[in-house]
mmCIF file of C-alpha atoms and ligand atoms in Angstrom:
data_model
loop_
_atom_site.group_PDB
_atom_site.id
_atom_site.type_symbol
_atom_site.label_atom_id
_atom_site.label_comp_id
_atom_site.label_asym_id
_atom_site.label_seq_id
_atom_site.Cartn_x
_atom_site.Cartn_y
_atom_site.Cartn_z
ATOM 1 C CA MET A 1 -81.230 97.237 -253.096
ATOM 2 C CA ARG A 2 -79.527 99.947 -255.260
ATOM 3 C CA HIS A 3 -77.884 102.644 -253.208
ATOM 4 C CA ILE A 4 -79.079 105.893 -253.778
ATOM 5 C CA TYR A 5 -78.258 109.548 -252.736
ATOM 6 C CA ASN A 6 -81.405 111.480 -252.946
ATOM 7 C CA PHE A 7 -80.689 115.357 -253.649
ATOM 8 C CA SER A 8 -84.377 116.212 -254.440
ATOM 9 C CA ALA A 9 -85.591 119.453 -253.012
ATOM 10 C CA GLY A 10 -88.784 117.919 -251.546
ATOM 11 C CA PRO A 11 -90.546 115.561 -251.247
ATOM 12 C CA ALA A 12 -86.907 114.717 -249.887
ATOM 13 C CA ALA A 13 -84.793 111.996 -248.457
ATOM 14 C CA LEU A 14 -85.490 110.566 -245.109
ATOM 15 C CA PRO A 15 -83.065 108.976 -243.095
ATOM 16 C CA LYS A 16 -82.630 105.366 -243.439
ATOM 17 C CA SER A 17 -82.985 104.186 -239.940
ATOM 18 C CA VAL A 18 -86.185 105.976 -239.707
ATOM 19 C CA MET A 19 -87.447 103.922 -242.847
ATOM 20 C CA LEU A 20 -86.312 100.796 -241.340
ATOM 21 C CA ARG A 21 -88.048 101.418 -238.170
ATOM 22 C CA ALA A 22 -91.516 102.368 -239.787
ATOM 23 C CA GLN A 23 -90.945 99.206 -241.989
ATOM 24 C CA ALA A 24 -90.661 96.998 -238.894
ATOM 25 C CA GLU A 25 -93.628 98.710 -237.246
ATOM 26 C CA MET A 26 -95.649 99.000 -240.473
ATOM 27 C CA ILE A 27 -98.421 96.256 -240.179
ATOM 28 C CA ASP A 28 -98.224 95.827 -236.500
ATOM 29 C CA TRP A 29 -97.519 98.721 -234.475
ATOM 30 C CA HIS A 30 -96.214 97.499 -231.004
ATOM 31 C CA GLY A 31 -98.209 94.359 -230.694
ATOM 32 C CA THR A 32 -101.612 95.956 -231.646
ATOM 33 C CA GLY A 33 -101.876 93.900 -234.572
ATOM 34 C CA ILE A 34 -102.808 96.748 -236.883
ATOM 35 C CA SER A 35 -100.813 99.535 -238.783
ATOM 36 C CA VAL A 36 -100.754 103.240 -237.453
ATOM 37 C CA MET A 37 -102.370 104.098 -240.842
ATOM 38 C CA GLU A 38 -105.435 101.940 -239.405
ATOM 39 C CA MET A 39 -105.823 103.501 -236.143
ATOM 40 C CA SER A 40 -108.627 105.693 -234.986
ATOM 41 C CA HIS A 41 -107.074 109.347 -234.569
ATOM 42 C CA ARG A 42 -108.932 109.397 -231.275
ATOM 43 C CA GLY A 43 -107.977 106.205 -229.988
ATOM 44 C CA LYS A 44 -105.802 105.656 -227.130
ATOM 45 C CA HIS A 45 -102.995 104.003 -229.373
ATOM 46 C CA TYR A 46 -102.963 106.945 -231.738
ATOM 47 C CA MET A 47 -103.366 109.526 -228.931
ATOM 48 C CA SER A 48 -100.208 108.257 -227.390
ATOM 49 C CA ILE A 49 -98.217 108.543 -230.638
ATOM 50 C CA PHE A 50 -99.620 112.012 -231.210
ATOM 51 C CA GLU A 51 -98.619 113.417 -227.743
ATOM 52 C CA LYS A 52 -95.165 112.029 -227.896
ATOM 53 C CA VAL A 53 -94.652 113.557 -231.464
ATOM 54 C CA GLU A 54 -95.814 116.832 -230.060
ATOM 55 C CA SER A 55 -93.763 116.785 -226.743
ATOM 56 C CA ASP A 56 -90.409 115.531 -228.743
ATOM 57 C CA PHE A 57 -91.016 118.247 -231.151
ATOM 58 C CA ARG A 58 -91.301 120.903 -228.505
ATOM 59 C CA SER A 59 -88.118 119.724 -226.659
ATOM 60 C CA LEU A 60 -86.190 119.255 -229.930
ATOM 61 C CA PHE A 61 -87.023 122.751 -231.241
ATOM 62 C CA ASN A 62 -87.143 124.264 -227.738
ATOM 63 C CA VAL A 63 -90.680 125.858 -228.114
ATOM 64 C CA PRO A 64 -91.705 128.066 -225.344
ATOM 65 C CA LYS A 65 -94.855 127.144 -223.441
ATOM 66 C CA ASN A 66 -96.742 130.346 -224.520
ATOM 67 C CA TYR A 67 -96.771 128.779 -228.203
ATOM 68 C CA LYS A 68 -99.171 126.369 -229.757
ATOM 69 C CA VAL A 69 -98.031 123.454 -232.176
ATOM 70 C CA LEU A 70 -100.350 122.688 -234.829
ATOM 71 C CA PHE A 71 -100.298 119.684 -237.100
ATOM 72 C CA LEU A 72 -102.373 120.811 -240.111
ATOM 73 C CA GLN A 73 -102.742 120.001 -243.875
ATOM 74 C CA GLY A 74 -102.411 121.902 -247.012
ATOM 75 C CA GLY A 75 -98.787 122.426 -247.229
ATOM 76 C CA ALA A 76 -96.973 125.564 -246.529
ATOM 77 C CA ILE A 77 -99.088 126.980 -249.467
ATOM 78 C CA ALA A 78 -102.271 126.861 -247.546
ATOM 79 C CA GLN A 79 -100.653 129.093 -244.843
ATOM 80 C CA ASN A 80 -100.260 131.689 -247.623
ATOM 81 C CA SER A 81 -104.081 132.186 -247.113
ATOM 82 C CA MET A 82 -104.340 131.088 -243.430
ATOM 83 C CA VAL A 83 -101.904 133.756 -242.426
ATOM 84 C CA PRO A 84 -103.750 136.725 -243.336
ATOM 85 C CA LEU A 85 -107.067 135.178 -242.621
ATOM 86 C CA ASN A 86 -105.862 134.425 -239.134
ATOM 87 C CA LEU A 87 -104.024 137.578 -238.490
ATOM 88 C CA LEU A 88 -104.687 140.565 -240.811
ATOM 89 C CA ASN A 89 -107.521 141.770 -238.559
ATOM 90 C CA GLY A 90 -108.591 144.716 -240.770
ATOM 91 C CA LYS A 91 -104.926 146.131 -240.597
ATOM 92 C CA GLN A 92 -102.190 145.980 -243.386
ATOM 93 C CA ALA A 93 -99.287 143.532 -243.507
ATOM 94 C CA ASN A 94 -95.850 143.879 -244.889
ATOM 95 C CA TYR A 95 -94.113 141.121 -247.009
ATOM 96 C CA VAL A 96 -90.393 140.773 -247.710
ATOM 97 C CA VAL A 97 -89.843 139.262 -251.278
ATOM 98 C CA SER A 98 -86.523 137.306 -251.295
ATOM 99 C CA GLY A 99 -87.136 134.602 -253.915
ATOM 100 C CA TYR A 100 -89.897 132.388 -255.484
ATOM 101 C CA TRP A 101 -91.610 131.162 -252.187
ATOM 102 C CA SER A 102 -91.830 134.507 -250.157
ATOM 103 C CA LYS A 103 -93.145 136.274 -253.619
ATOM 104 C CA ARG A 104 -95.665 133.558 -253.916
ATOM 105 C CA SER A 105 -96.806 134.257 -250.271
ATOM 106 C CA TYR A 106 -97.022 137.891 -251.146
ATOM 107 C CA GLN A 107 -99.227 137.111 -254.172
ATOM 108 C CA ASP A 108 -101.498 134.865 -252.478
ATOM 109 C CA ALA A 109 -102.068 137.352 -249.536
ATOM 110 C CA LEU A 110 -103.024 140.116 -251.954
ATOM 111 C CA PRO A 111 -106.834 139.227 -252.272
ATOM 112 C CA PHE A 112 -107.055 139.362 -248.260
ATOM 113 C CA GLY A 113 -106.536 143.070 -247.924
ATOM 114 C CA ASN A 114 -103.959 145.792 -247.655
ATOM 115 C CA ILE A 115 -100.729 143.880 -248.403
ATOM 116 C CA ASN A 116 -97.457 145.751 -248.824
ATOM 117 C CA ILE A 117 -94.165 144.818 -250.093
ATOM 118 C CA ALA A 118 -91.402 145.695 -247.199
ATOM 119 C CA ALA A 119 -88.400 145.180 -249.138
ATOM 120 C CA SER A 120 -87.545 142.928 -252.152
ATOM 121 C CA SER A 121 -84.167 141.519 -253.725
ATOM 122 C CA GLU A 122 -85.875 140.721 -257.152
ATOM 123 C CA VAL A 123 -83.934 143.503 -259.180
ATOM 124 C CA ILE A 124 -80.540 141.630 -257.864
ATOM 125 C CA ALA A 125 -82.037 138.208 -259.017
ATOM 126 C CA PHE A 126 -82.569 137.333 -255.443
ATOM 127 C CA ARG A 127 -78.873 136.713 -254.993
ATOM 128 C CA LYS A 128 -78.699 138.400 -251.442
ATOM 129 C CA VAL A 129 -81.644 138.678 -248.753
ATOM 130 C CA PRO A 130 -83.146 142.198 -248.302
ATOM 131 C CA ASP A 131 -81.205 143.685 -245.321
ATOM 132 C CA PRO A 132 -83.612 143.555 -242.411
ATOM 133 C CA ASN A 133 -82.619 147.028 -241.150
ATOM 134 C CA GLU A 134 -83.995 148.396 -244.366
ATOM 135 C CA TRP A 135 -87.223 146.653 -244.460
ATOM 136 C CA LYS A 136 -89.987 149.070 -244.479
ATOM 137 C CA ILE A 137 -92.309 148.224 -241.650
ATOM 138 C CA ASP A 138 -95.351 149.927 -240.733
ATOM 139 C CA PRO A 139 -95.616 149.786 -236.889
ATOM 140 C CA SER A 140 -99.484 149.810 -237.200
ATOM 141 C CA SER A 141 -99.306 146.504 -239.648
ATOM 142 C CA SER A 142 -100.580 143.424 -237.999
ATOM 143 C CA TYR A 143 -97.547 141.300 -239.012
ATOM 144 C CA VAL A 144 -94.461 140.919 -241.323
ATOM 145 C CA HIS A 145 -93.870 137.806 -243.521
ATOM 146 C CA PHE A 146 -90.627 136.527 -244.865
ATOM 147 C CA CYS A 147 -89.328 133.327 -245.912
ATOM 148 C CA SER A 148 -86.149 132.134 -244.065
ATOM 149 C CA ASN A 149 -84.756 129.740 -246.613
ATOM 150 C CA GLU A 150 -85.542 130.255 -250.161
ATOM 151 C CA THR A 151 -85.554 126.633 -251.555
ATOM 152 C CA ILE A 152 -85.543 127.556 -255.334
ATOM 153 C CA HIS A 153 -83.029 130.431 -255.184
ATOM 154 C CA GLY A 154 -80.800 129.157 -252.437
ATOM 155 C CA VAL A 155 -80.587 131.959 -250.168
ATOM 156 C CA GLU A 156 -80.831 131.778 -246.382
ATOM 157 C CA TYR A 157 -81.134 134.105 -243.431
ATOM 158 C CA PHE A 158 -78.565 133.279 -240.707
ATOM 159 C CA ASP A 159 -79.495 136.140 -238.184
ATOM 160 C CA ILE A 160 -82.864 136.717 -236.713
ATOM 161 C CA PRO A 161 -84.241 139.922 -238.197
ATOM 162 C CA PRO A 162 -84.322 142.466 -235.366
ATOM 163 C CA ILE A 163 -88.184 143.395 -235.699
ATOM 164 C CA LYS A 164 -89.634 144.134 -232.403
ATOM 165 C CA THR A 165 -92.815 146.431 -233.290
ATOM 166 C CA ILE A 166 -94.870 143.674 -235.023
ATOM 167 C CA PRO A 167 -94.933 139.932 -235.055
ATOM 168 C CA MET A 168 -92.692 138.231 -237.626
ATOM 169 C CA VAL A 169 -94.408 135.436 -239.438
ATOM 170 C CA VAL A 170 -91.734 133.071 -241.177
ATOM 171 C CA ASP A 171 -91.878 130.259 -243.561
ATOM 172 C CA MET A 172 -89.326 127.858 -242.283
ATOM 173 C CA SER A 173 -90.370 124.911 -244.828
ATOM 174 C CA SER A 174 -86.814 123.931 -246.190
ATOM 175 C CA HIS A 175 -84.712 124.421 -243.202
ATOM 176 C CA ILE A 176 -86.616 123.894 -240.123
ATOM 177 C CA LEU A 177 -84.923 121.505 -237.621
ATOM 178 C CA SER A 178 -81.466 122.186 -239.489
ATOM 179 C CA ARG A 179 -80.236 124.245 -236.573
ATOM 180 C CA PRO A 180 -81.571 125.649 -233.266
ATOM 181 C CA VAL A 181 -83.731 128.674 -233.473
ATOM 182 C CA ASP A 182 -84.924 131.078 -230.727
ATOM 183 C CA VAL A 183 -88.544 130.510 -231.274
ATOM 184 C CA SER A 184 -89.514 133.431 -229.062
ATOM 185 C CA GLN A 185 -88.346 136.023 -231.421
ATOM 186 C CA PHE A 186 -91.121 135.100 -233.959
ATOM 187 C CA GLY A 187 -94.928 135.241 -233.841
ATOM 188 C CA VAL A 188 -95.727 132.492 -236.211
ATOM 189 C CA ILE A 189 -93.319 129.841 -237.740
ATOM 190 C CA TYR A 190 -94.718 127.427 -240.297
ATOM 191 C CA ALA A 191 -93.286 124.746 -242.359
ATOM 192 C CA GLY A 192 -94.452 121.884 -244.834
ATOM 193 C CA ALA A 193 -93.105 118.470 -243.656
ATOM 194 C CA GLN A 194 -91.840 117.156 -246.900
ATOM 195 C CA LYS A 195 -88.259 118.913 -246.771
ATOM 196 C CA ASN A 196 -86.767 118.219 -243.378
ATOM 197 C CA ILE A 197 -89.603 116.730 -241.215
ATOM 198 C CA GLY A 198 -91.264 113.846 -242.856
ATOM 199 C CA PRO A 199 -93.522 112.619 -245.601
ATOM 200 C CA ALA A 200 -95.709 115.370 -247.507
ATOM 201 C CA GLY A 201 -99.174 116.031 -246.334
ATOM 202 C CA LEU A 202 -98.336 117.371 -243.009
ATOM 203 C CA THR A 203 -97.763 121.443 -242.119
ATOM 204 C CA ILE A 204 -96.572 122.165 -238.726
ATOM 205 C CA VAL A 205 -97.675 125.866 -237.674
ATOM 206 C CA ILE A 206 -96.271 127.239 -234.265
ATOM 207 C CA VAL A 207 -98.055 130.294 -233.123
ATOM 208 C CA ARG A 208 -97.711 132.491 -230.120
ATOM 209 C CA ASP A 209 -101.044 132.250 -227.817
ATOM 210 C CA ASP A 210 -101.515 136.135 -228.120
ATOM 211 C CA LEU A 211 -101.900 135.947 -231.821
ATOM 212 C CA LEU A 212 -104.950 133.661 -231.449
ATOM 213 C CA GLY A 213 -108.714 134.976 -231.609
ATOM 214 C CA VAL A 214 -108.479 137.825 -234.233
ATOM 215 C CA ALA A 215 -109.292 135.532 -237.119
ATOM 216 C CA SER A 216 -111.558 136.902 -239.940
ATOM 217 C CA PRO A 217 -115.002 135.704 -239.160
ATOM 218 C CA LEU A 218 -114.975 134.320 -242.762
ATOM 219 C CA THR A 219 -112.226 131.876 -241.795
ATOM 220 C CA PRO A 220 -113.345 128.452 -242.332
ATOM 221 C CA SER A 221 -113.086 126.488 -239.079
ATOM 222 C CA ILE A 222 -110.346 124.067 -240.768
ATOM 223 C CA PHE A 223 -108.206 127.177 -241.472
ATOM 224 C CA ASN A 224 -108.764 128.609 -238.083
ATOM 225 C CA TRP A 225 -105.758 128.252 -235.929
ATOM 226 C CA LYS A 226 -107.539 129.093 -232.462
ATOM 227 C CA ILE A 227 -110.160 126.417 -233.331
ATOM 228 C CA GLN A 228 -107.478 123.970 -234.381
ATOM 229 C CA ALA A 229 -105.480 124.830 -231.227
ATOM 230 C CA GLU A 230 -108.368 124.022 -228.979
ATOM 231 C CA ASN A 231 -109.107 120.735 -230.690
ATOM 232 C CA GLN A 232 -105.481 119.328 -230.803
ATOM 233 C CA SER A 233 -105.261 119.792 -234.541
ATOM 234 C CA MET A 234 -108.189 117.286 -234.771
ATOM 235 C CA ILE A 235 -111.169 119.035 -236.131
ATOM 236 C CA ASN A 236 -111.100 116.585 -238.692
ATOM 237 C CA THR A 237 -108.999 113.432 -239.354
ATOM 238 C CA PRO A 238 -105.324 114.426 -239.327
ATOM 239 C CA THR A 239 -102.608 113.063 -241.428
ATOM 240 C CA THR A 240 -102.055 110.299 -238.824
ATOM 241 C CA TYR A 241 -99.436 108.486 -240.737
ATOM 242 C CA SER A 242 -97.213 111.581 -241.808
ATOM 243 C CA ILE A 243 -97.575 112.836 -237.997
ATOM 244 C CA TYR A 244 -96.361 109.356 -236.774
ATOM 245 C CA MET A 245 -93.460 109.358 -239.326
ATOM 246 C CA ALA A 246 -92.533 113.108 -238.417
ATOM 247 C CA GLY A 247 -92.223 111.721 -234.924
ATOM 248 C CA LEU A 248 -89.802 108.879 -235.854
ATOM 249 C CA VAL A 249 -87.665 111.682 -237.392
ATOM 250 C CA PHE A 250 -87.821 113.687 -234.272
ATOM 251 C CA GLU A 251 -86.482 110.697 -232.175
ATOM 252 C CA TRP A 252 -83.800 110.094 -234.982
ATOM 253 C CA LEU A 253 -82.619 113.693 -234.336
ATOM 254 C CA ILE A 254 -83.066 113.696 -230.377
ATOM 255 C CA ASP A 255 -80.905 110.296 -230.652
ATOM 256 C CA SER A 256 -78.418 111.859 -232.819
ATOM 257 C CA GLY A 257 -77.706 114.587 -230.305
ATOM 258 C CA GLY A 258 -80.294 117.435 -231.223
ATOM 259 C CA LEU A 259 -80.077 120.399 -233.428
ATOM 260 C CA LYS A 260 -76.726 121.815 -232.453
ATOM 261 C CA VAL A 261 -75.277 118.541 -233.485
ATOM 262 C CA ILE A 262 -77.131 118.376 -236.719
ATOM 263 C CA GLU A 263 -76.170 121.955 -237.425
ATOM 264 C CA ASN A 264 -72.395 121.267 -237.221
ATOM 265 C CA GLN A 265 -73.026 118.507 -239.712
ATOM 266 C CA ASN A 266 -75.048 120.351 -241.975
ATOM 267 C CA ILE A 267 -72.321 123.401 -241.871
ATOM 268 C CA LYS A 268 -69.507 120.647 -242.796
ATOM 269 C CA LYS A 269 -71.708 119.375 -245.546
ATOM 270 C CA ALA A 270 -72.390 122.733 -247.124
ATOM 271 C CA GLU A 271 -68.789 123.862 -246.751
ATOM 272 C CA LEU A 272 -67.528 120.839 -248.671
ATOM 273 C CA LEU A 273 -69.825 121.611 -251.532
ATOM 274 C CA TYR A 274 -69.311 125.464 -251.602
ATOM 275 C CA ASN A 275 -65.526 124.973 -251.268
ATOM 276 C CA TYR A 276 -65.330 122.733 -254.074
ATOM 277 C CA ILE A 277 -67.600 125.044 -256.296
ATOM 278 C CA ASP A 278 -65.516 128.129 -255.250
ATOM 279 C CA SER A 279 -62.301 126.408 -256.029
ATOM 280 C CA THR A 280 -62.832 126.190 -259.805
ATOM 281 C CA ASP A 281 -64.252 128.393 -262.528
ATOM 282 C CA PHE A 282 -65.998 125.565 -264.258
ATOM 283 C CA TYR A 283 -68.764 125.631 -261.783
ATOM 284 C CA SER A 284 -70.353 128.723 -260.042
ATOM 285 C CA ASN A 285 -72.807 129.861 -257.421
ATOM 286 C CA THR A 286 -73.401 133.726 -257.407
ATOM 287 C CA ILE A 287 -75.350 133.731 -254.121
ATOM 288 C CA ASP A 288 -73.733 136.554 -251.508
ATOM 289 C CA LEU A 289 -71.378 134.663 -249.240
ATOM 290 C CA HIS A 290 -73.414 135.596 -246.133
ATOM 291 C CA ASN A 291 -76.820 134.143 -247.586
ATOM 292 C CA ARG A 292 -75.658 130.831 -248.996
ATOM 293 C CA SER A 293 -78.288 128.232 -248.116
ATOM 294 C CA ARG A 294 -76.992 125.421 -246.270
ATOM 295 C CA MET A 295 -79.854 123.299 -247.509
ATOM 296 C CA ASN A 296 -80.259 124.106 -251.107
ATOM 297 C CA VAL A 297 -77.216 124.664 -253.062
ATOM 298 C CA PRO A 298 -77.946 125.839 -256.804
ATOM 299 C CA PHE A 299 -75.105 126.149 -259.065
ATOM 300 C CA HIS A 300 -74.249 126.298 -262.958
ATOM 301 C CA ILE A 301 -71.629 124.957 -265.140
ATOM 302 C CA GLN A 302 -70.024 127.647 -267.062
ATOM 303 C CA ASN A 303 -71.011 126.027 -270.376
ATOM 304 C CA GLU A 304 -74.580 125.863 -269.997
ATOM 305 C CA ASP A 305 -75.024 123.101 -272.608
ATOM 306 C CA LEU A 306 -73.347 120.817 -270.119
ATOM 307 C CA HIS A 307 -76.127 120.445 -267.588
ATOM 308 C CA ALA A 308 -78.046 117.799 -269.228
ATOM 309 C CA SER A 309 -75.262 115.438 -269.534
ATOM 310 C CA PHE A 310 -73.948 116.358 -266.110
ATOM 311 C CA VAL A 311 -77.384 115.295 -264.693
ATOM 312 C CA THR A 312 -77.409 112.085 -266.696
ATOM 313 C CA GLY A 313 -74.031 111.001 -265.190
ATOM 314 C CA THR A 314 -75.243 111.662 -261.683
ATOM 315 C CA GLU A 315 -78.201 109.408 -262.232
ATOM 316 C CA ASN A 316 -76.159 106.514 -263.612
ATOM 317 C CA LEU A 317 -74.100 106.661 -260.412
ATOM 318 C CA GLY A 318 -77.333 106.721 -258.195
ATOM 319 C CA MET A 319 -77.326 110.591 -257.242
ATOM 320 C CA ILE A 320 -80.843 111.553 -258.134
ATOM 321 C CA GLY A 321 -82.893 114.799 -257.834
ATOM 322 C CA LEU A 322 -79.983 117.103 -258.974
ATOM 323 C CA LYS A 323 -81.641 118.797 -261.950
ATOM 324 C CA GLY A 324 -82.031 122.629 -261.283
ATOM 325 C CA HIS A 325 -85.475 124.143 -260.906
ATOM 326 C CA ARG A 326 -86.687 125.629 -264.260
ATOM 327 C CA LEU A 327 -86.820 129.228 -262.910
ATOM 328 C CA VAL A 328 -83.055 128.968 -261.953
ATOM 329 C CA GLY A 329 -81.546 126.383 -264.463
ATOM 330 C CA GLY A 330 -78.393 124.647 -263.680
ATOM 331 C CA ILE A 331 -78.024 122.039 -260.986
ATOM 332 C CA ARG A 332 -79.499 122.030 -257.453
ATOM 333 C CA ALA A 333 -78.322 119.883 -254.654
ATOM 334 C CA SER A 334 -80.786 119.820 -251.881
ATOM 335 C CA ILE A 335 -78.801 118.491 -248.780
ATOM 336 C CA TYR A 336 -81.158 118.317 -245.812
ATOM 337 C CA ASN A 337 -80.503 116.611 -242.523
ATOM 338 C CA ALA A 338 -81.146 113.334 -244.148
ATOM 339 C CA MET A 339 -78.381 113.374 -246.580
ATOM 340 C CA PRO A 340 -75.135 111.823 -245.022
ATOM 341 C CA ILE A 341 -71.798 113.518 -245.645
ATOM 342 C CA GLU A 342 -70.803 110.635 -247.923
ATOM 343 C CA GLY A 343 -73.484 111.802 -250.322
ATOM 344 C CA ILE A 344 -71.668 115.095 -250.717
ATOM 345 C CA HIS A 345 -68.447 113.418 -251.137
ATOM 346 C CA ALA A 346 -69.802 111.198 -253.896
ATOM 347 C CA LEU A 347 -71.036 114.315 -255.456
ATOM 348 C CA VAL A 348 -67.982 116.388 -255.273
ATOM 349 C CA GLU A 349 -65.917 113.302 -256.692
ATOM 350 C CA TYR A 350 -68.271 113.188 -259.634
ATOM 351 C CA MET A 351 -67.916 117.049 -260.086
ATOM 352 C CA LYS A 352 -64.145 116.552 -260.271
ATOM 353 C CA ASP A 353 -64.428 113.810 -262.730
ATOM 354 C CA PHE A 354 -67.016 115.585 -264.879
ATOM 355 C CA GLU A 355 -64.535 118.644 -264.980
ATOM 356 C CA LYS A 356 -61.760 116.792 -266.015
ATOM 357 C CA SER A 357 -63.356 115.049 -268.934
ATOM 358 C CA HIS A 358 -64.974 118.295 -270.075
HETATM 359 C C1 LIG B 1 -91.734 123.555 -250.607
HETATM 360 C C2 LIG B 1 -91.914 124.930 -250.111
HETATM 361 C C3 LIG B 1 -93.074 125.535 -249.992
HETATM 362 C C4 LIG B 1 -94.548 124.851 -250.640
HETATM 363 O O1 LIG B 1 -94.660 123.777 -249.642
HETATM 364 P P1 LIG B 1 -96.108 122.944 -250.271
HETATM 365 O O2 LIG B 1 -96.051 121.849 -248.999
HETATM 366 O O3 LIG B 1 -96.031 122.272 -251.519
HETATM 367 O O4 LIG B 1 -97.351 123.786 -249.981
HETATM 368 C C5 LIG B 1 -93.220 126.816 -249.459
HETATM 369 N N1 LIG B 1 -92.282 127.294 -249.031
HETATM 370 C C6 LIG B 1 -91.236 126.936 -249.111
HETATM 371 C C7 LIG B 1 -89.897 127.754 -248.433
HETATM 372 C C8 LIG B 1 -90.793 125.646 -249.648
HETATM 373 O O5 LIG B 1 -89.705 125.066 -249.635
#
């Protein structure tokens, strides 16, 4: 099999050892004679998998007891509607716009009620996140929403915003599990799985107990966090196989030493790439140094005409998924947990060669 480094923003690379384990267990899970895909979600085998997935996730991400962990569907985008349905409660909500995804969350929330922008960095092309000390928060709002890692624009929050008056709701889709997080500072955390958790189809929602129970009466049961929490996320058939795969990723992270260890690796990987970009005028990344994402690194070649041949050259060497998002152009390297440091070395070597020959 050809060796590939997958720099795709999502669905993204999964750890090789996780894929091998899934392959080994694929058609006969633990001597049951059937695949996880074929199991009843309420049967004892699947329930044992499901319960371990939840408890591993709780210990890995250090989720306090007073939070529910939900395993839902519909992607992070479904939460753009579920958040206002479950939380707005006839009040207003504040939205921070720091890039494509948080802007989309804001736009998706508009039909649900009184939705206001707390801060926006759009005028500076999202090169820096809006300073949380300057967010306009109304203390009577039901929540403030933001996105802590903007996958397309490549900006990340490293400090937890000091908002104490109202619950913070955060989209962590593209950097959850990349480092430890103090979950207790948030009201709701959600993430689509296909960046740093597992295969697409699963969305994890972590919600503080006291925020359950104020959903709009129009909320469909499938979108109601409280009803889902009371039914172990199984008011209908959950994404059984994606949840199982996510569980293998959690075990891999636990066996690798946990989130502090993976954070150190992620810091080294990102530094390697940014240091090289900064060392030459040929390539550039214009994100504020304090907000440069460790997961998604967009960059440009000074001569815009070279982007296409840069990408073709990477593909010839087995490095895929590097074409920048159409909104931003250029190149984007997504370097989630599953990207080994060897992949960054290979990319940087290629970047040096490309620069020399152009
Ligand atoms: C990918 C992504 C989304 C969209 O996720 P879906 O699972 O496709 O709905 C939303 N927010 C962020 C930050 C993302 O990276």
